[in-house]
């Protein structure tokens, strides 16, 4: 059986006791407790969530900060990492596209792999990269997606790019135009 | 390969700079910043192989190294100080590098003490040429400041400390941003102090780079039994375990001879190793199941190795 080396394998998040400050970010509206083993003995823990529906900034519990959108959270993250001193550990929980957007921001800010921890939570929906027109298609839940830029019918492969934080989409009817297999929701 | 001693310049009573030139009109292979060479030093009864950082950077016409006469020298540095003379031919290795500049880093914090400045002397021109952010703190004894000052560029981000006390390690290490990598080179106690302080503040291992060639100082003699080779040896007090294996005609794995590269690791079947390397993790040291033969010795009268 072929091993898919491009798919990252995620573990439950465990806070690293070597860190002196911990920032947990998620694209959900609350921390997904089922994938985080919080060590209550650790201090200096902050969490960032996305509260989409909230009118204005929702009241957040202490140590928690709510952002209006994922884009808002990510842009604050880049600024935050540029100012923080060494010792911070960054944790991300959410969709795969979000995880690798966070990882890429962290890497650009100079964090090493020892300082960033990722775990998948919530929806399995995929960001899909059209290998024909190089466009990004967000929030794909089906096995076959229509590219929003060039209209190609894309088979959503398991081939994942960490740099693009996206799965590769390849034309499904290149051989027989119009012959498209049944479309199903397989990444709810 | 052969190298001719071209020049010997005393920097102090115990520190000399050696310039080596290739035999005939050839060029040496280029060494990158942080590279070292092994020098074969002919003693009266044996040959020592010592590692020295190249301070001449990528220059191929000559290599330059700085040698401190070690107080309890097993012979190598003493021979270089007392008997080496211009014109002599020495056998040297090609450069190897266990301490390269981490080019993914955006900022570099260099901490050295004493003769540990040598690899950074090859870093400085590279960091400056590529306009990389860096800060160097060099610690030395009060009365050695005038030896090291001329070796260092006169820059605001290069600081010479006449004692370790004038460097507030915790404050310096805590103030670093997430894009900084740390490099440490110097005597064992200095390196251990810096690394312990860094880890306490939360520095991840991936951003701490260390090099030390100071481990092979000799010690009490011990016996070694090689289970697979069926050979029993005595390791003399002025000899390393690796040298004892080599003098018995064996070909154990080895490279840096300074406890840094990890190549010479051998499994320990019986006995308790006395670790002096910078390669094994704390857990591996405590387990005592393997030994770096180039610098480590024995806490028990005998070691049995799987070799």
XYZ file of C-alpha atoms in Angstrom:
495
model
C 0.000 0.000 0.000
C 1.359 3.404 -0.901
C 2.133 5.744 1.950
C 0.991 9.296 1.325
C 3.976 11.327 2.463
C 2.427 14.697 1.681
C -0.377 14.357 4.261
C 0.677 15.667 7.652
C -0.197 13.526 10.669
C -1.603 15.445 13.629
C -1.407 14.665 17.328
C -3.552 15.995 20.123
C -2.131 19.302 21.312
C -0.079 19.094 24.472
C 1.322 22.300 25.880
C 5.131 22.180 25.865
C 6.370 22.672 29.453
C 9.666 24.066 28.080
C 7.814 27.144 26.797
C 7.490 30.223 28.990
C 4.406 31.562 27.159
C 1.752 29.741 25.147
C -0.532 31.076 22.415
C -3.318 28.833 21.110
C -5.094 29.970 17.941
C -8.157 28.431 16.308
C -10.466 29.256 13.394
C -13.370 27.975 15.493
C -15.395 30.176 17.853
C -14.071 28.365 20.924
C -11.098 26.166 21.734
C -11.858 22.573 20.727
C -11.278 20.957 24.127
C -11.270 17.444 22.653
C -7.964 17.980 20.838
C -6.151 19.986 23.500
C -4.681 18.501 26.644
C -4.239 21.598 28.716
C -1.776 21.360 31.558
C -3.274 23.557 34.239
C 0.076 23.822 35.998
C 1.365 25.998 33.147
C 0.794 29.713 33.283
C 0.872 32.423 30.664
C -1.610 30.767 28.298
C -3.520 32.923 25.811
C -6.062 31.794 23.253
C -7.317 33.453 20.089
C -10.615 32.414 18.530
C -12.794 33.599 15.621
C -16.271 34.773 16.644
C -17.874 35.313 13.235
C -21.481 35.794 14.248
C -20.777 38.024 17.208
C -21.935 41.618 16.840
C -18.741 43.582 17.404
C -16.145 41.920 19.594
C -17.772 39.348 21.793
C -17.045 39.310 25.502
C -14.181 36.896 25.863
C -13.128 34.906 28.893
C -9.855 36.049 30.514
C -6.788 35.103 28.447
C -8.964 34.736 25.361
C -9.316 37.124 22.464
C -11.985 36.970 19.750
C -11.394 38.110 16.170
C -14.010 39.010 13.582
C -12.538 36.764 10.900
C -9.743 34.295 10.183
C -7.987 36.949 8.079
C -8.152 39.366 11.008
C -6.659 36.742 13.345
C -3.850 35.853 10.935
C -2.834 39.452 10.337
C -2.667 40.094 14.095
C -0.650 36.891 14.496
C 2.084 38.087 12.122
C 2.424 41.366 14.055
C 2.352 39.578 17.409
C 5.111 37.093 16.482
C 7.387 39.897 15.254
C 7.266 41.484 18.716
C 7.317 38.441 21.018
C 10.550 37.379 22.729
C 11.878 33.831 22.469
C 10.211 31.256 24.712
C 6.748 31.414 23.107
C 5.109 28.223 21.882
C 2.407 28.527 19.244
C -0.434 26.020 18.899
C -3.049 25.955 16.138
C -6.262 23.931 16.005
C -8.628 24.046 13.054
C -9.053 23.239 9.374
C -5.952 22.124 7.528
C -5.791 25.305 5.450
C -5.836 27.393 8.634
C -3.162 25.231 10.307
C -0.706 25.692 7.468
C -1.470 29.378 7.070
C -0.474 29.665 10.744
C 2.604 27.470 10.204
C 3.729 29.600 7.248
C 3.273 32.846 9.187
C 5.246 31.306 12.081
C 8.059 30.197 9.802
C 8.290 33.625 8.203
C 8.541 35.082 11.719
C 11.501 32.796 12.435
C 9.882 30.090 14.580
C 11.358 26.604 14.270
C 9.430 23.357 14.094
C 10.083 22.901 17.828
C 7.977 25.975 18.566
C 4.821 25.328 16.519
C 2.254 22.581 17.083
C -0.727 21.873 14.854
C -3.836 19.771 15.196
C -6.860 19.337 12.980
C -10.238 20.233 14.457
C -13.719 21.044 13.196
C -14.573 20.765 9.518
C -12.621 18.537 7.108
C -13.294 20.986 4.273
C -10.354 21.520 1.971
C -8.629 24.414 0.290
C -8.044 23.266 -3.285
C -5.353 24.523 -5.641
C -6.272 24.322 -9.315
C -3.192 22.881 -10.991
C -4.386 24.279 -14.330
C -5.001 27.971 -13.597
C -3.188 28.129 -10.218
C -6.222 29.559 -8.421
C -7.149 28.792 -4.843
C -10.639 27.433 -4.086
C -11.662 27.708 -0.446
C -14.047 25.531 1.582
C -14.375 22.524 -0.716
C -16.391 19.701 0.852
C -16.850 17.471 -2.203
C -14.697 14.891 -4.003
C -14.995 16.936 -7.203
C -15.027 20.726 -7.291
C -15.574 23.235 -10.048
C -12.708 25.720 -10.138
C -14.212 29.136 -9.398
C -11.651 30.800 -11.656
C -11.387 28.643 -14.800
C -14.423 26.354 -14.473
C -12.434 23.116 -14.710
C -13.934 20.108 -12.921
C -11.244 19.223 -10.414
C -10.708 15.893 -8.727
C -9.568 16.788 -5.168
C -6.471 14.694 -4.603
C -4.976 13.664 -1.246
C -1.779 15.411 -2.337
C -1.272 18.279 0.140
C 1.037 21.273 -0.244
C 2.184 22.717 3.079
C 3.489 25.826 1.325
C 0.120 26.591 -0.284
C -1.795 25.039 2.626
C -3.929 23.422 -0.086
C -4.811 20.134 -1.738
C -4.074 19.657 -5.421
C -7.067 19.725 -7.767
C -6.610 18.000 -11.140
C -9.083 18.034 -14.074
C -11.239 14.949 -13.749
C -12.578 14.911 -17.318
C -9.431 15.714 -19.281
C -9.608 12.451 -21.240
C -13.381 12.445 -21.829
C -14.695 16.022 -21.588
C -17.964 16.188 -19.699
C -17.646 12.708 -18.195
C -17.757 13.550 -14.519
C -18.190 10.975 -11.739
C -20.871 11.403 -9.101
C -20.199 14.351 -6.844
C -20.414 13.583 -3.126
C -19.733 15.494 0.049
C -16.796 13.623 1.560
C -15.039 16.452 3.443
C -17.882 17.734 5.671
C 46.653 16.172 2.670
C 49.968 17.854 3.434
C 50.284 21.426 4.680
C 53.405 23.459 5.307
C 53.656 25.740 8.326
C 54.161 29.134 6.718
C 54.083 31.388 9.735
C 53.694 31.200 13.523
C 52.637 34.375 15.276
C 52.484 34.488 19.075
C 49.389 36.374 20.285
C 50.308 35.783 23.929
C 52.495 33.466 25.975
C 49.973 30.666 25.513
C 48.149 31.532 22.253
C 49.659 31.327 18.773
C 48.267 31.876 15.293
C 49.454 29.377 12.668
C 49.330 29.985 8.927
C 49.361 26.821 6.829
C 50.015 26.672 3.090
C 49.331 23.816 0.670
C 52.308 21.817 -0.487
C 53.477 22.833 -3.971
C 51.416 25.488 -5.728
C 48.005 23.984 -5.073
C 44.973 25.454 -3.352
C 43.297 24.080 -0.233
C 39.622 23.094 -0.408
C 37.439 25.987 0.780
C 36.061 25.749 4.313
C 32.711 27.381 5.068
C 32.145 29.566 8.133
C 32.425 27.343 11.225
C 34.558 24.642 9.551
C 37.438 22.870 11.290
C 40.395 20.755 10.244
C 42.136 17.894 12.021
C 45.850 18.400 12.444
C 48.131 15.396 12.879
C 50.755 16.319 15.396
C 53.884 14.137 15.539
C 54.852 13.358 19.125
C 57.941 11.443 20.251
C 56.027 8.190 20.690
C 52.704 8.778 19.003
C 50.586 11.010 16.773
C 47.880 13.297 18.102
C 44.916 14.362 15.987
C 43.480 17.649 17.185
C 40.587 19.641 15.724
C 41.025 23.382 15.130
C 38.508 25.829 13.685
C 39.590 27.599 10.516
C 39.620 31.327 11.171
C 40.526 32.088 7.568
C 36.979 31.508 6.267
C 36.735 30.371 2.674
C 40.284 31.416 1.732
C 42.049 28.674 -0.248
C 45.615 30.018 -0.524
C 46.256 29.532 3.207
C 44.479 28.205 6.283
C 44.775 29.991 9.609
C 44.152 28.470 13.029
C 44.646 29.683 16.589
C 46.089 27.258 19.133
C 46.007 27.741 22.879
C 48.561 25.791 24.871
C 46.305 23.687 27.094
C 47.433 23.673 30.746
C 47.136 19.910 31.075
C 47.885 19.211 27.448
C 48.077 15.587 26.418
C 50.847 16.725 24.128
C 49.252 18.105 20.959
C 49.006 21.797 21.778
C 52.292 21.679 23.720
C 54.110 20.291 20.662
C 52.621 23.010 18.438
C 53.828 25.650 20.893
C 57.271 24.229 21.659
C 58.430 22.318 18.587
C 56.505 23.477 15.524
C 58.496 25.741 13.205
C 57.919 27.400 9.825
C 58.747 25.086 6.939
C 57.583 21.904 8.685
C 55.103 19.676 6.875
C 52.028 18.432 8.728
C 49.253 16.073 7.685
C 45.830 17.749 7.862
C 42.286 16.662 7.018
C 39.993 18.409 4.584
C 37.673 20.870 6.333
C 34.485 19.533 7.903
C 31.734 21.656 9.402
C 29.621 20.811 12.444
C 28.879 24.417 13.305
C 27.517 26.162 10.213
C 25.583 29.421 10.230
C 21.853 28.596 10.224
C 20.890 30.434 7.073
C 17.163 30.173 7.804
C 17.673 32.398 10.852
C 17.072 36.129 10.517
C 19.201 37.174 13.472
C 22.238 35.546 15.071
C 23.392 35.775 18.708
C 26.994 34.564 19.118
C 28.360 33.841 22.606
C 31.943 32.713 23.121
C 34.515 32.454 25.853
C 38.296 32.200 25.648
C 39.613 30.320 22.649
C 35.977 29.544 21.704
C 36.054 32.742 19.645
C 37.781 30.904 16.780
C 34.762 29.631 14.798
C 33.124 33.063 15.102
C 36.172 34.683 13.495
C 35.122 32.877 10.314
C 31.444 33.794 10.873
C 31.969 37.549 11.164
C 33.023 38.319 7.553
C 30.114 36.197 6.239
C 27.517 37.791 8.530
C 28.784 41.245 7.559
C 29.034 40.513 3.828
C 25.447 39.238 3.722
C 24.197 42.039 5.959
C 22.708 39.566 8.458
C 21.622 40.783 11.877
C 23.987 39.604 14.602
C 25.381 40.342 18.032
C 28.618 38.878 19.432
C 29.567 38.725 23.094
C 33.014 37.371 23.847
C 34.091 36.656 27.423
C 37.704 36.293 28.486
C 39.876 36.728 31.537
C 40.581 40.303 32.593
C 44.267 40.084 31.591
C 43.519 38.500 28.188
C 41.362 41.329 26.839
C 44.230 42.835 24.865
C 44.836 39.474 23.136
C 41.271 39.194 21.875
C 40.498 42.856 21.188
C 42.639 43.048 18.019
C 40.947 39.910 16.643
C 37.473 41.478 16.869
C 35.982 44.092 14.557
C 35.225 47.449 16.138
C 31.433 47.368 15.867
C 28.636 48.396 18.242
C 27.182 44.858 18.109
C 30.487 43.219 19.102
C 31.253 43.322 22.841
C 34.314 42.068 24.701
C 33.708 41.170 28.341
C 36.665 41.105 30.727
C 34.796 38.684 32.974
C 31.745 36.504 32.658
C 30.048 38.569 35.367
C 29.747 41.597 33.115
C 27.467 39.633 30.777
C 23.896 39.316 32.095
C 23.047 36.081 30.293
C 19.446 35.814 31.422
C 18.640 39.383 30.405
C 20.371 39.002 27.040
C 18.760 35.655 26.234
C 15.286 36.746 27.402
C 15.324 39.846 25.224
C 15.838 37.974 21.953
C 13.040 37.883 19.411
C 11.593 34.694 17.942
C 13.711 35.052 14.789
C 17.080 34.691 16.563
C 19.358 31.653 16.657
C 21.940 31.166 19.411
C 25.516 29.924 18.881
C 27.782 28.974 21.787
C 31.449 28.046 21.788
C 33.887 27.943 24.681
C 34.979 25.916 27.698
C 32.567 23.286 28.975
C 31.449 25.264 32.047
C 30.665 28.342 29.924
C 28.701 26.331 27.374
C 26.774 24.450 30.042
C 25.909 27.759 31.741
C 24.664 29.409 28.555
C 22.654 26.408 27.422
C 21.041 25.904 30.839
C 20.096 29.605 30.993
C 18.674 29.497 27.455
C 16.586 26.388 28.093
C 15.191 27.849 31.303
C 13.888 30.811 29.294
C 12.290 28.491 26.751
C 14.814 28.440 23.895
C 14.020 25.410 21.709
C 16.854 22.974 20.915
C 16.533 23.711 17.195
C 17.777 27.268 17.776
C 20.747 26.452 20.015
C 23.944 25.634 18.103
C 27.017 24.585 20.048
C 30.551 23.502 19.404
C 33.339 22.513 21.735
C 36.546 20.646 21.094
C 37.736 20.784 24.670
C 36.616 17.407 25.972
C 39.616 15.152 25.403
C 41.675 16.003 28.459
C 42.746 12.539 29.590
C 41.969 11.054 33.005
C 42.318 7.886 35.047
C 43.360 4.803 33.067
C 40.753 2.059 32.497
C 40.311 -1.260 30.720
C 38.100 -1.786 27.702
C 36.808 -5.106 26.423
C 35.606 -5.228 22.827
C 32.971 -7.963 22.730
C 32.823 -8.478 18.977
C 36.493 -7.943 18.159
C 37.538 -10.132 21.116
C 40.186 -7.589 22.102
C 41.017 -6.250 25.586
C 42.881 -2.953 25.878
C 44.249 -0.566 28.467
C 43.408 3.107 27.960
C 46.299 5.121 29.389
C 45.744 8.350 31.301
C 47.097 10.543 28.491
C 45.224 8.654 25.790
C 41.613 8.737 24.651
C 39.523 5.599 24.237
C 39.442 6.263 20.490
C 43.238 6.535 20.351
C 43.568 3.263 22.263
C 41.291 1.526 19.727
C 43.266 2.981 16.822
C 46.625 2.059 18.299
C 45.412 -1.555 18.495
C 44.996 -1.440 14.719
C 41.181 -1.181 14.813
C 39.132 1.096 12.585
C 36.343 2.418 14.823
C 33.989 5.075 13.399
C 35.226 8.624 14.078
C 35.298 12.117 12.681
C 35.602 15.309 14.749
C 37.483 13.814 17.720
C 35.924 16.488 19.921
C 32.623 15.046 21.136
C 30.592 17.114 18.701
C 29.703 15.111 15.612
C 28.363 11.850 17.094
C 30.007 9.607 14.511
C 32.151 7.617 16.991
C 29.231 6.454 19.178
C 29.607 2.811 20.300
C 27.117 0.721 22.335
C 28.098 0.023 25.959
C 27.315 -3.514 27.178
C 28.819 -3.301 30.679
C 30.367 -0.624 32.848
C 29.476 3.028 33.379
C 30.678 5.648 30.883
C 31.986 9.027 32.019
C 30.496 11.291 29.342
C 32.386 14.385 28.142
C 30.685 14.868 24.775
C 28.209 17.469 23.544
C 26.266 15.073 21.369
C 24.199 12.714 23.550
C 20.978 14.000 25.068
C 20.646 14.147 28.853
C 18.433 11.040 28.714
C 20.967 9.108 26.620
C 23.767 10.093 28.986
C 21.804 8.915 31.994
C 20.931 5.631 30.284
C 24.662 4.996 29.751
C 23.997 2.626 26.850
C 26.423 4.311 24.481
C 29.687 6.222 24.556
C 31.494 8.754 22.359
C 34.926 7.172 22.232
C 36.733 10.376 21.222
C 36.269 12.243 24.504
C 34.446 10.054 27.036
C 36.050 7.760 29.580
C 34.879 5.298 32.258
C 33.572 5.624 35.804
C 34.110 1.898 36.362
C 37.515 0.149 36.057
C 36.296 -1.610 32.914
C 33.928 -1.007 30.003
C 32.581 -3.683 27.666
C 31.710 -2.279 24.237
C 29.770 -3.827 21.372
C 32.501 -3.445 18.778
